[in-house]
PDB file of N, CA, C and O in Angstrom:
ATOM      1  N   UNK O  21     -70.523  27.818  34.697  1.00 60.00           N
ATOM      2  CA  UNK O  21     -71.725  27.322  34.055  1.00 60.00           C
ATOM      3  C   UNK O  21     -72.984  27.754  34.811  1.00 60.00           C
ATOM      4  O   UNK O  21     -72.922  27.928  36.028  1.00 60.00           O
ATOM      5  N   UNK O  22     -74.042  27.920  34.182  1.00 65.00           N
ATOM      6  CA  UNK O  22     -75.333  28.189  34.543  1.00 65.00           C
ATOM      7  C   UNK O  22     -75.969  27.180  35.392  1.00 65.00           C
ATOM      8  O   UNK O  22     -75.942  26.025  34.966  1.00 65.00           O
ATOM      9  N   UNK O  23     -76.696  27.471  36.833  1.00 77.00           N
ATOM     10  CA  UNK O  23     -77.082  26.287  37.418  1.00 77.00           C
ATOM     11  C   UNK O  23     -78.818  26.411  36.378  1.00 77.00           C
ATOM     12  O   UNK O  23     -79.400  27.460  36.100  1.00 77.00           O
ATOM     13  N   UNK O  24     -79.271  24.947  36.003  1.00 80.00           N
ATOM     14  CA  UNK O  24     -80.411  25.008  35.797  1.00 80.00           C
ATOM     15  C   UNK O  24     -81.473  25.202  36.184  1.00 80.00           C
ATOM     16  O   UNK O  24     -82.341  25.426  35.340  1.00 80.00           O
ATOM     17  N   UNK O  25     -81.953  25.191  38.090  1.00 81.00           N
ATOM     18  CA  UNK O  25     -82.646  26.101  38.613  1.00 81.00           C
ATOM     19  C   UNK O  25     -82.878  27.841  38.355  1.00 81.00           C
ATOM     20  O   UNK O  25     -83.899  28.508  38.519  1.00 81.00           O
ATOM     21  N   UNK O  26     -81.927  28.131  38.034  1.00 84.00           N
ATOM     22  CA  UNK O  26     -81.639  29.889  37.915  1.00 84.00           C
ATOM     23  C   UNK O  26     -82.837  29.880  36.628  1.00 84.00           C
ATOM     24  O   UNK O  26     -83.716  30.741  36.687  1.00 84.00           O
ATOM     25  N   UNK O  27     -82.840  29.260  35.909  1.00 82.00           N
ATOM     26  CA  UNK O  27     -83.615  29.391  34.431  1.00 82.00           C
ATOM     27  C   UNK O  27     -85.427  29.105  34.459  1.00 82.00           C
ATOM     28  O   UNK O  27     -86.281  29.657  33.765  1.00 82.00           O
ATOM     29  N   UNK O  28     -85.578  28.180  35.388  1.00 86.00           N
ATOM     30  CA  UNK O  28     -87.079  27.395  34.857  1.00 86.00           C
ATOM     31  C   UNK O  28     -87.721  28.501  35.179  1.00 86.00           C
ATOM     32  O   UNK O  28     -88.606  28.804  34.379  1.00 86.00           O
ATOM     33  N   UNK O  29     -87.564  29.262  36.148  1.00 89.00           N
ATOM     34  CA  UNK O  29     -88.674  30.499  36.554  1.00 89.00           C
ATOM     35  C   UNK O  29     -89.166  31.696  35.694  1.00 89.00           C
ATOM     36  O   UNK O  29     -90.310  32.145  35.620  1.00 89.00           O
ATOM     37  N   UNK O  30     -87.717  32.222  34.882  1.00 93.00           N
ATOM     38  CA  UNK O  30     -87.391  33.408  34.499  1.00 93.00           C
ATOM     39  C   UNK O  30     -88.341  32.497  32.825  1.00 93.00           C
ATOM     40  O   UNK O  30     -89.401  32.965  32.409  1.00 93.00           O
ATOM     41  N   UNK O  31     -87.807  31.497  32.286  1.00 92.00           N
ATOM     42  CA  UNK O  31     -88.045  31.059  31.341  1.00 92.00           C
ATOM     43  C   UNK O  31     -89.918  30.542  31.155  1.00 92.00           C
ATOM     44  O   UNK O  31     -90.460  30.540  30.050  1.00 92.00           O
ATOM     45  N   UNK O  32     -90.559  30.199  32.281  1.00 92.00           N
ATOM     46  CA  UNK O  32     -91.781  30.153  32.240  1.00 92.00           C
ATOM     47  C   UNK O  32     -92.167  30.990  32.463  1.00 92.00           C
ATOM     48  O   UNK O  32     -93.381  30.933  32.265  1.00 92.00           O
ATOM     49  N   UNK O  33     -91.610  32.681  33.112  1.00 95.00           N
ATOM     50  CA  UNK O  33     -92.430  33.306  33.095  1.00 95.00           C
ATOM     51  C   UNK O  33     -92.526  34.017  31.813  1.00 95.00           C
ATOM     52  O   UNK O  33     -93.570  34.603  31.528  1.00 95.00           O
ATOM     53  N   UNK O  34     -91.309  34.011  30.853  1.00 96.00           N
ATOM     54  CA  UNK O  34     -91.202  34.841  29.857  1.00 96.00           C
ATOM     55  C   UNK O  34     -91.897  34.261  28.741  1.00 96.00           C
ATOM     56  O   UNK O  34     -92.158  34.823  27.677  1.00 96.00           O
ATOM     57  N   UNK O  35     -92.239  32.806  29.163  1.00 94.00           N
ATOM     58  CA  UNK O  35     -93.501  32.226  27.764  1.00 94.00           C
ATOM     59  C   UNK O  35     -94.543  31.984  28.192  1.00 94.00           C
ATOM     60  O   UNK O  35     -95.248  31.386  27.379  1.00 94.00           O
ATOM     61  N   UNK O  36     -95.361  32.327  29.884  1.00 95.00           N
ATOM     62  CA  UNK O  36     -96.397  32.975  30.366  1.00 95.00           C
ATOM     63  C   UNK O  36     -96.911  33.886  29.552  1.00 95.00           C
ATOM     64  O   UNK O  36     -98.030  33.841  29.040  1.00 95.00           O
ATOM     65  N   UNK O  37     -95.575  35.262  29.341  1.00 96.00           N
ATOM     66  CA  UNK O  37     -95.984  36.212  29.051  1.00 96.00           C
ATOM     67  C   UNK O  37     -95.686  36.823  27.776  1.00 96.00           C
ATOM     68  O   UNK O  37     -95.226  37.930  27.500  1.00 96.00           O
ATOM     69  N   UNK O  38     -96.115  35.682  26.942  1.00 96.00           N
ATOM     70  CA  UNK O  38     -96.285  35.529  25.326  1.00 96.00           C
ATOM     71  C   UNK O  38     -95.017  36.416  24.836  1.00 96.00           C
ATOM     72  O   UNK O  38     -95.119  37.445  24.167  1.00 96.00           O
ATOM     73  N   UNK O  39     -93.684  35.777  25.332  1.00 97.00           N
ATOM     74  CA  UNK O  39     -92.337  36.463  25.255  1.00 97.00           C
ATOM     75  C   UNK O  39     -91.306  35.080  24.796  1.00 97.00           C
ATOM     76  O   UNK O  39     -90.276  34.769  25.395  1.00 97.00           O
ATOM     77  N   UNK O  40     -91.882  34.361  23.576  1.00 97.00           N
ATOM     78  CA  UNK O  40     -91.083  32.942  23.728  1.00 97.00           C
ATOM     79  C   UNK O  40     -90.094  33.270  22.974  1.00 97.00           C
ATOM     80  O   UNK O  40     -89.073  32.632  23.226  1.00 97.00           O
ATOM     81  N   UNK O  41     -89.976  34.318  21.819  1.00 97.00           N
ATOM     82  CA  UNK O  41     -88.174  34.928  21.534  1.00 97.00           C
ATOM     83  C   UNK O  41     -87.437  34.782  22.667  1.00 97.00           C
ATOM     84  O   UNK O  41     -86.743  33.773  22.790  1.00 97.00           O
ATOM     85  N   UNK O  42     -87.473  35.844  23.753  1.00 97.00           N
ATOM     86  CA  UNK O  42     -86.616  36.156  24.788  1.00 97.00           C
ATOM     87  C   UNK O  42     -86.608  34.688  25.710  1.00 97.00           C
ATOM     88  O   UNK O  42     -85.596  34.700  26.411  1.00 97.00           O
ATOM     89  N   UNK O  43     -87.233  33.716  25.879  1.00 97.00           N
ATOM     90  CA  UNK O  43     -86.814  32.545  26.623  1.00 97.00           C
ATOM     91  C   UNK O  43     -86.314  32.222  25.512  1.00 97.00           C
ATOM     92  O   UNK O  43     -85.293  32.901  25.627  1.00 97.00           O
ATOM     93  N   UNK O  44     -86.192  31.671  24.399  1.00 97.00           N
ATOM     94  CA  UNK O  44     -85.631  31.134  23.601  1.00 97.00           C
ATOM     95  C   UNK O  44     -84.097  31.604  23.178  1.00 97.00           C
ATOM     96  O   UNK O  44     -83.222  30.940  22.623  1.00 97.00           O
ATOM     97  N   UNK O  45     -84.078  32.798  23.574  1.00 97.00           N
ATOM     98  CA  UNK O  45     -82.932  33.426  23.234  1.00 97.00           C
ATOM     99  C   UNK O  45     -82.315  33.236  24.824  1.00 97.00           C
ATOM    100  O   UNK O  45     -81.085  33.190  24.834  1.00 97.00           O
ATOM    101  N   UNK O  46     -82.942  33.123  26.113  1.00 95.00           N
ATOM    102  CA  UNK O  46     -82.467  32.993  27.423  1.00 95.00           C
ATOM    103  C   UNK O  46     -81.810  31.424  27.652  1.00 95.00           C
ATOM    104  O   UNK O  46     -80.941  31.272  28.511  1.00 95.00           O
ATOM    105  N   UNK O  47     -82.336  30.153  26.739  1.00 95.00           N
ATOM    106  CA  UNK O  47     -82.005  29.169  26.697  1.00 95.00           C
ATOM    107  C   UNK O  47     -80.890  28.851  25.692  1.00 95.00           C
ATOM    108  O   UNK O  47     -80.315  27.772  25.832  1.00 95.00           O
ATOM    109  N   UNK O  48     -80.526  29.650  24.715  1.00 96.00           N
ATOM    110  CA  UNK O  48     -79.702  28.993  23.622  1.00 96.00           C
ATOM    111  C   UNK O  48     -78.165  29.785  24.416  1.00 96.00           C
ATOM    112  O   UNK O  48     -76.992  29.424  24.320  1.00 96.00           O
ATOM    113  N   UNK O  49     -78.566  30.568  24.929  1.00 93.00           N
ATOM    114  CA  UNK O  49     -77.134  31.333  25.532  1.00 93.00           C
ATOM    115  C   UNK O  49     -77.047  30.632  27.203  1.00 93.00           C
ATOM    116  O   UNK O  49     -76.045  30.617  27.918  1.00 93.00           O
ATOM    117  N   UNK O  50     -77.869  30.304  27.401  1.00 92.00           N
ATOM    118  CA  UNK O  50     -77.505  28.887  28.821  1.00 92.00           C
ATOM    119  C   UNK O  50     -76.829  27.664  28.130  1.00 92.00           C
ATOM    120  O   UNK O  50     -75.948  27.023  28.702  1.00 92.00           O
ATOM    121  N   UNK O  51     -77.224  27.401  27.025  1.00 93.00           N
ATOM    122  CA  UNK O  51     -76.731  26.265  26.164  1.00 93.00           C
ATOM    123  C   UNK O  51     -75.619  26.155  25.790  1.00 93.00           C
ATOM    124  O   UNK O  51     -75.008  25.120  25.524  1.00 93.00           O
ATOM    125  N   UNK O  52     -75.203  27.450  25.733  1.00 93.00           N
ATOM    126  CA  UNK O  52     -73.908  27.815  24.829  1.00 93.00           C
ATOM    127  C   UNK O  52     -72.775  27.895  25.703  1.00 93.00           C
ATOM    128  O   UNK O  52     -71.633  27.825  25.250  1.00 93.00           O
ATOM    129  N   UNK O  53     -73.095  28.084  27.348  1.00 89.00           N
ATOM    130  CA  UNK O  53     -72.411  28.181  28.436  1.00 89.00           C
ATOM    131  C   UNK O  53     -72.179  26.623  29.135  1.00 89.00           C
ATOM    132  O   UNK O  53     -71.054  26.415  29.588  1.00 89.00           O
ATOM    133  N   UNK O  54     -73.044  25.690  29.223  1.00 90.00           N
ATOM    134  CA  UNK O  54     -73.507  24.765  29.561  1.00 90.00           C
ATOM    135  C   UNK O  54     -74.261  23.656  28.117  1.00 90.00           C
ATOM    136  O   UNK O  54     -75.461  23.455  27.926  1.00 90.00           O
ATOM    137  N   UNK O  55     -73.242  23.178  27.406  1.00 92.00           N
ATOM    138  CA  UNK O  55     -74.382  22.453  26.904  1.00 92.00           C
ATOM    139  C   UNK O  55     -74.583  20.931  27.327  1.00 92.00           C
ATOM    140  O   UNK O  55     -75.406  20.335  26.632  1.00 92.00           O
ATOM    141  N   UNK O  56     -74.298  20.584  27.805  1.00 91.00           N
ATOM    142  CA  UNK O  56     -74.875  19.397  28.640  1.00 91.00           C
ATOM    143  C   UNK O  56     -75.633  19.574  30.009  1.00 91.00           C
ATOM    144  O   UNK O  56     -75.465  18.695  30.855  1.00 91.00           O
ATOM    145  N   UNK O  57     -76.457  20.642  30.296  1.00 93.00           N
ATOM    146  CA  UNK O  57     -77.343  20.864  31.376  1.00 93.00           C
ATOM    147  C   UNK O  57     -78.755  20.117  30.942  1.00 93.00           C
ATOM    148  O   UNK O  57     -79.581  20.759  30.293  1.00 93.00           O
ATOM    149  N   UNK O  58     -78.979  18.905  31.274  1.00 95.00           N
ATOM    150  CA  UNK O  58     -79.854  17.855  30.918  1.00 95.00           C
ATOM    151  C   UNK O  58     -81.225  18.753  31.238  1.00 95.00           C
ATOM    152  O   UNK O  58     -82.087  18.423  30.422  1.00 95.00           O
ATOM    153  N   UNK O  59     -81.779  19.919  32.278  1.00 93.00           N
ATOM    154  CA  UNK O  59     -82.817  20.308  32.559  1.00 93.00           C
ATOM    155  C   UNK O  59     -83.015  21.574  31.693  1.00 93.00           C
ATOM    156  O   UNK O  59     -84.086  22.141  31.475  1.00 93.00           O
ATOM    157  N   UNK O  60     -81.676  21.944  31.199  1.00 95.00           N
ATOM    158  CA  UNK O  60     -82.045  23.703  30.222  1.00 95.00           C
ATOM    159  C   UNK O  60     -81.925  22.507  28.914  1.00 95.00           C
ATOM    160  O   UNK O  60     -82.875  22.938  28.261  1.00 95.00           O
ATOM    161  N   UNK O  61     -81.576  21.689  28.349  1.00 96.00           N
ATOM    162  CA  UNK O  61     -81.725  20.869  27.259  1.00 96.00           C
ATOM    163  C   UNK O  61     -82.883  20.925  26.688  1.00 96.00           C
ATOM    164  O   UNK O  61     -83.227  21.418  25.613  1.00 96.00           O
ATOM    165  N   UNK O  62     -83.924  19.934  28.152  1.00 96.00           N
ATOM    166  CA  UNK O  62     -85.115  19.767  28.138  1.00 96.00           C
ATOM    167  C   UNK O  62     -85.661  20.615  27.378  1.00 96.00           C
ATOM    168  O   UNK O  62     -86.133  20.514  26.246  1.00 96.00           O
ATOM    169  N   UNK O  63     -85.502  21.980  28.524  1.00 95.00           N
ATOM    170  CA  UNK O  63     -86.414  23.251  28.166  1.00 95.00           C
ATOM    171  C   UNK O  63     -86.547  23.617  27.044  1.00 95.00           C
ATOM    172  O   UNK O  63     -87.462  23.399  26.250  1.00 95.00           O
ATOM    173  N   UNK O  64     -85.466  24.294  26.923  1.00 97.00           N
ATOM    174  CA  UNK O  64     -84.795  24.170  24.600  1.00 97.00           C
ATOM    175  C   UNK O  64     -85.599  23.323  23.700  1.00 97.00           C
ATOM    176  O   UNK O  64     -86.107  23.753  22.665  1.00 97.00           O
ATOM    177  N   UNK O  65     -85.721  21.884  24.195  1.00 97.00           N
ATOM    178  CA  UNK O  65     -86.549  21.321  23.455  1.00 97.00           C
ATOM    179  C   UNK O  65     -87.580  21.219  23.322  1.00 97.00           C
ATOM    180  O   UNK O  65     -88.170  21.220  22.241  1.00 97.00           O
ATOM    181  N   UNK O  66     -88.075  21.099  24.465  1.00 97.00           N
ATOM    182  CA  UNK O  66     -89.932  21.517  24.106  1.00 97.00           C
ATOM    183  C   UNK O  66     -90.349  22.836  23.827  1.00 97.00           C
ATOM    184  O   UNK O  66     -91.465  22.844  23.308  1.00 97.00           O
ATOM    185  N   UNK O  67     -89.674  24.358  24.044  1.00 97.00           N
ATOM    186  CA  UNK O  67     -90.073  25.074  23.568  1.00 97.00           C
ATOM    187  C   UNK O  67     -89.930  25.516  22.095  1.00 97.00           C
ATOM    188  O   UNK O  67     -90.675  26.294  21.500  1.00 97.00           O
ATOM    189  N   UNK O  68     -88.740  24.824  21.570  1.00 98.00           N
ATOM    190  CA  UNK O  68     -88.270  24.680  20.080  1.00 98.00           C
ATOM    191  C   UNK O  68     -89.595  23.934  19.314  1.00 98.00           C
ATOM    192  O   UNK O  68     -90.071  24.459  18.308  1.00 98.00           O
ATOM    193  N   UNK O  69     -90.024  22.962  19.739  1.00 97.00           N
ATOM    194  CA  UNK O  69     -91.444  22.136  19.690  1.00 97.00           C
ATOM    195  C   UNK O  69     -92.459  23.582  19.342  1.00 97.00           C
ATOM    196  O   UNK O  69     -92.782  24.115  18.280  1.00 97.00           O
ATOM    197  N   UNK O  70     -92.732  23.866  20.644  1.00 95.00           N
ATOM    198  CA  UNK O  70     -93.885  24.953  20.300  1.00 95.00           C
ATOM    199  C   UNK O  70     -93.671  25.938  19.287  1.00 95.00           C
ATOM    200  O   UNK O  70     -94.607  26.451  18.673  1.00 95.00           O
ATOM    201  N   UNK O  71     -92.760  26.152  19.139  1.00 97.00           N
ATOM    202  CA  UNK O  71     -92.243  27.873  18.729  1.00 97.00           C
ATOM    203  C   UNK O  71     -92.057  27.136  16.854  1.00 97.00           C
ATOM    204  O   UNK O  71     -91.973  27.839  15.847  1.00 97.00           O
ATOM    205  N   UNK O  72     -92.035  25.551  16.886  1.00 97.00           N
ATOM    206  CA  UNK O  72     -91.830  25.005  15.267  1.00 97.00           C
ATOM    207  C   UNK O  72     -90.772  25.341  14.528  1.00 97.00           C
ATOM    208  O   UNK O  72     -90.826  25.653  13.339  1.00 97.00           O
ATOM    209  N   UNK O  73     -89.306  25.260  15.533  1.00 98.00           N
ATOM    210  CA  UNK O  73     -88.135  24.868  14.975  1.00 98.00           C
ATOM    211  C   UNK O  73     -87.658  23.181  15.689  1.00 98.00           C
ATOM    212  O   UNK O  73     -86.741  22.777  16.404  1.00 98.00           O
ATOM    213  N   UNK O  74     -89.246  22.365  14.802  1.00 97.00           N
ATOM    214  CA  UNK O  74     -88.452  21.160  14.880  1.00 97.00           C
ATOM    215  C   UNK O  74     -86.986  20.592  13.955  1.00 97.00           C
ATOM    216  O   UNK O  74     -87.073  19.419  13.591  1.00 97.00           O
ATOM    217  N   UNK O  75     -85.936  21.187  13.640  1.00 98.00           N
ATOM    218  CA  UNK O  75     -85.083  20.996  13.328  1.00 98.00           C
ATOM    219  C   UNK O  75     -84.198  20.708  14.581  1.00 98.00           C
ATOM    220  O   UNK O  75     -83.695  19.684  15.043  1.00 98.00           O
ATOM    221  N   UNK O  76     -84.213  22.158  14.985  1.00 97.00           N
ATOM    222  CA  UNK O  76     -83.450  22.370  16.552  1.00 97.00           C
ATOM    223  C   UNK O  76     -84.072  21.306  17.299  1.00 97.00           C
ATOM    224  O   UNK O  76     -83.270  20.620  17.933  1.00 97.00           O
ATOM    225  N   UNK O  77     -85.213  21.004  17.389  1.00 98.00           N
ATOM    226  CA  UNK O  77     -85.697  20.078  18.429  1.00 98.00           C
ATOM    227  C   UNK O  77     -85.092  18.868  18.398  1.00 98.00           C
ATOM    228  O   UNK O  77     -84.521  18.363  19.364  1.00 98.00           O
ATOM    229  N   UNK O  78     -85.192  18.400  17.356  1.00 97.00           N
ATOM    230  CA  UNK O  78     -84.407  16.759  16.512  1.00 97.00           C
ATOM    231  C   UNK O  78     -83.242  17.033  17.331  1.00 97.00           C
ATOM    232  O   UNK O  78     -82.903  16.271  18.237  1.00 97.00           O
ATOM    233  N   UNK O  79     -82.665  18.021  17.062  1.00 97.00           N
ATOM    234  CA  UNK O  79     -81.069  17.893  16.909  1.00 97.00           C
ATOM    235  C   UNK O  79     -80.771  17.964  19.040  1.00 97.00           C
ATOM    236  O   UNK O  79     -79.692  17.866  19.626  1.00 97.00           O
ATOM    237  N   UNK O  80     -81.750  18.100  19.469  1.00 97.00           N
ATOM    238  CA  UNK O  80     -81.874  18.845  20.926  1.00 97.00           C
ATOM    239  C   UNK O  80     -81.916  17.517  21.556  1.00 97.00           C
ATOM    240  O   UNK O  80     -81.130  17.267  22.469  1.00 97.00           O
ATOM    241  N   UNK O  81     -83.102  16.297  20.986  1.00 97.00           N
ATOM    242  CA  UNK O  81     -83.497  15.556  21.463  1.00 97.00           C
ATOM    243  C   UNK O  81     -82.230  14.133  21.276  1.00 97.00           C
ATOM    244  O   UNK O  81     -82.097  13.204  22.073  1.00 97.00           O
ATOM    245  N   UNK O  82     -81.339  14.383  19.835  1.00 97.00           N
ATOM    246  CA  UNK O  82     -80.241  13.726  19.894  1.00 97.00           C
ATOM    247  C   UNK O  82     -78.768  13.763  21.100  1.00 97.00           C
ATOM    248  O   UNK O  82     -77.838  13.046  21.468  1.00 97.00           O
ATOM    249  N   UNK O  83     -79.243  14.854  21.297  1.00 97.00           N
ATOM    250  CA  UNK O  83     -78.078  15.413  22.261  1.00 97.00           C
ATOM    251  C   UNK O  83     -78.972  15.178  23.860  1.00 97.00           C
ATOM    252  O   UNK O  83     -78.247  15.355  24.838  1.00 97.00           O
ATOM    253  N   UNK O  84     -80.312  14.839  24.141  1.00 98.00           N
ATOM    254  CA  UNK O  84     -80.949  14.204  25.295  1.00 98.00           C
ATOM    255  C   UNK O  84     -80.254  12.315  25.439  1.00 98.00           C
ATOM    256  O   UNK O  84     -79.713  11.640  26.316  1.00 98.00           O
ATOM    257  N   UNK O  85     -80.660  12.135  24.118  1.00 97.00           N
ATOM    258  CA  UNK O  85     -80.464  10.618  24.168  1.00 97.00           C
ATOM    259  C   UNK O  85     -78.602  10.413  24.334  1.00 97.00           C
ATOM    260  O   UNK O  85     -78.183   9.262  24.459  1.00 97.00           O
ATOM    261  N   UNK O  86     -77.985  11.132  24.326  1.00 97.00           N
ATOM    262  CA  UNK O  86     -76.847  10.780  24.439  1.00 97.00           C
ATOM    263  C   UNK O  86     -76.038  11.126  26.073  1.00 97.00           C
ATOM    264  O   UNK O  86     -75.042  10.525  26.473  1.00 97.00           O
ATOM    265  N   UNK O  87     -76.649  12.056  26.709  1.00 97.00           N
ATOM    266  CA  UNK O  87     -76.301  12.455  27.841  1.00 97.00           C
ATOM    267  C   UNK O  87     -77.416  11.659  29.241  1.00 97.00           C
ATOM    268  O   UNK O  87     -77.274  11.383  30.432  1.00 97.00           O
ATOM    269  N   UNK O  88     -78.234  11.575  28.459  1.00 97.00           N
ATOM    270  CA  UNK O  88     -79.033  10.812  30.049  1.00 97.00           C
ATOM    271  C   UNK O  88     -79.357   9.214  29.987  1.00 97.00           C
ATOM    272  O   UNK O  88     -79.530   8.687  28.888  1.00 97.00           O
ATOM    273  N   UNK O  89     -79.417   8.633  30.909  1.00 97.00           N
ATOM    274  CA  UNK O  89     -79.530   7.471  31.328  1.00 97.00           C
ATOM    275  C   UNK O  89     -80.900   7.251  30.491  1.00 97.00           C
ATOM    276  O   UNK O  89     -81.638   8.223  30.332  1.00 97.00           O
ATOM    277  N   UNK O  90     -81.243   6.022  29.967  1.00 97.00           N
ATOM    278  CA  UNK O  90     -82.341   5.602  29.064  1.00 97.00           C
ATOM    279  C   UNK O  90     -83.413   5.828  29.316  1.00 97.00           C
ATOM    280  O   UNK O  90     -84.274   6.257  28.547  1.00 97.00           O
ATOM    281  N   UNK O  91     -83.610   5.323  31.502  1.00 97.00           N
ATOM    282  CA  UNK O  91     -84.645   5.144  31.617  1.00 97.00           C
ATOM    283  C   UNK O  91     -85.669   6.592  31.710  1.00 97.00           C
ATOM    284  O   UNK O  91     -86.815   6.602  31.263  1.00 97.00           O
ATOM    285  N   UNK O  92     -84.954   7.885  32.435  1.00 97.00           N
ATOM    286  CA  UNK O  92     -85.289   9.147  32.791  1.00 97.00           C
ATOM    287  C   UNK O  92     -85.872   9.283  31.049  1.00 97.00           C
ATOM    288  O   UNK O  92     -87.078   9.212  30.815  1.00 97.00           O
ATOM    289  N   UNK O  93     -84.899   9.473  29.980  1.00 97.00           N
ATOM    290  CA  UNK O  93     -84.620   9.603  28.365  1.00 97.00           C
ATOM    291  C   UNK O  93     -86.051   9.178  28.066  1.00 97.00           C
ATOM    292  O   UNK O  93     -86.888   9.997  27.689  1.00 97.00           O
ATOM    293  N   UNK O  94     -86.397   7.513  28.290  1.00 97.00           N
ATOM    294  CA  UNK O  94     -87.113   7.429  27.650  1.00 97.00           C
ATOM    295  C   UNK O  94     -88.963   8.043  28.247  1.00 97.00           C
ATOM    296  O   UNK O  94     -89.955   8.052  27.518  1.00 97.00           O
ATOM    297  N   UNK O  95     -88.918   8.465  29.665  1.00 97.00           N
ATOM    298  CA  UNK O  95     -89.828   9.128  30.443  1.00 97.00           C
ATOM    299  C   UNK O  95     -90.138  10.579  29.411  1.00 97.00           C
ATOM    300  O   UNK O  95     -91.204  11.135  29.149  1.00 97.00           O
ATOM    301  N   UNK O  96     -88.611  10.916  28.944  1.00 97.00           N
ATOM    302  CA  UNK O  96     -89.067  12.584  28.427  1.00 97.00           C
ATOM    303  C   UNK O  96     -89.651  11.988  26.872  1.00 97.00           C
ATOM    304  O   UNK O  96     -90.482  12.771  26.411  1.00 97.00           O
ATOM    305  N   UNK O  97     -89.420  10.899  26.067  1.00 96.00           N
ATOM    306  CA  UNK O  97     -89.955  10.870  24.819  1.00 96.00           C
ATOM    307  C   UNK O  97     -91.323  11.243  25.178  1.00 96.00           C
ATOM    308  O   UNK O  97     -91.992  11.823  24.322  1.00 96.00           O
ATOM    309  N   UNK O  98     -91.892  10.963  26.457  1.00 94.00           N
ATOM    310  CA  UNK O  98     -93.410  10.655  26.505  1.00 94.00           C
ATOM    311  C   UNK O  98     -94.130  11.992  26.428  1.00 94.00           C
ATOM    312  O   UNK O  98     -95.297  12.173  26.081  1.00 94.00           O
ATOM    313  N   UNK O  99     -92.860  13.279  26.974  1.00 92.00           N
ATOM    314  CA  UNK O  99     -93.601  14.441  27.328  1.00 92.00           C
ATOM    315  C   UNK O  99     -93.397  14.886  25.745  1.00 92.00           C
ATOM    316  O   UNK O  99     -94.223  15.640  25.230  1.00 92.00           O
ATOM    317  N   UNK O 100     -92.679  14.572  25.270  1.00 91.00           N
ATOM    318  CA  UNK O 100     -91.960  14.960  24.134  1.00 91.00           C
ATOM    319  C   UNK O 100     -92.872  14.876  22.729  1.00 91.00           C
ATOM    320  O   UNK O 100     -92.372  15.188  21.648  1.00 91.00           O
TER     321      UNK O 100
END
């Protein structure tokens, strides 16, 4: 499995650099390896947010509420 450090760098820099296909496509194949990595989850979801596949997001944020503890969970509704 993918450690979720390996990702936040490569993935902010690639939607720095108005490249949010290729993080998006860098996160759904971390996902697919790992899908319970609560920090590449995250990521997936708020950039699904920006990019306006709130479908995926819904479905991203169902799969948050089921893997993390409430209180962290309910901290990310806020960023969310």
């Amino acid at each position: 499995p993918y450690r979720e450090e390996v990702f936040v760098a490569p993935v902010d820099f690639l939607i720095q650099s108005d490249r949010r296909n290729e993080a998006y496509d860098l996160l759904v194949e971390a996902l697919r390896v790992n899908p319970n990595s609560i920090g590449i989850r995250k990521m997936y979801c708020l950039l699904c947010l920006e990019m306006g596949y709130d479908a995926f997001a819904e479905t991203s944020l169902e799969t948050l509420s089921q893997i993390m503890p409430p209180a962290p969970y309910q901290a990310f509704l806020g960023v969310y």
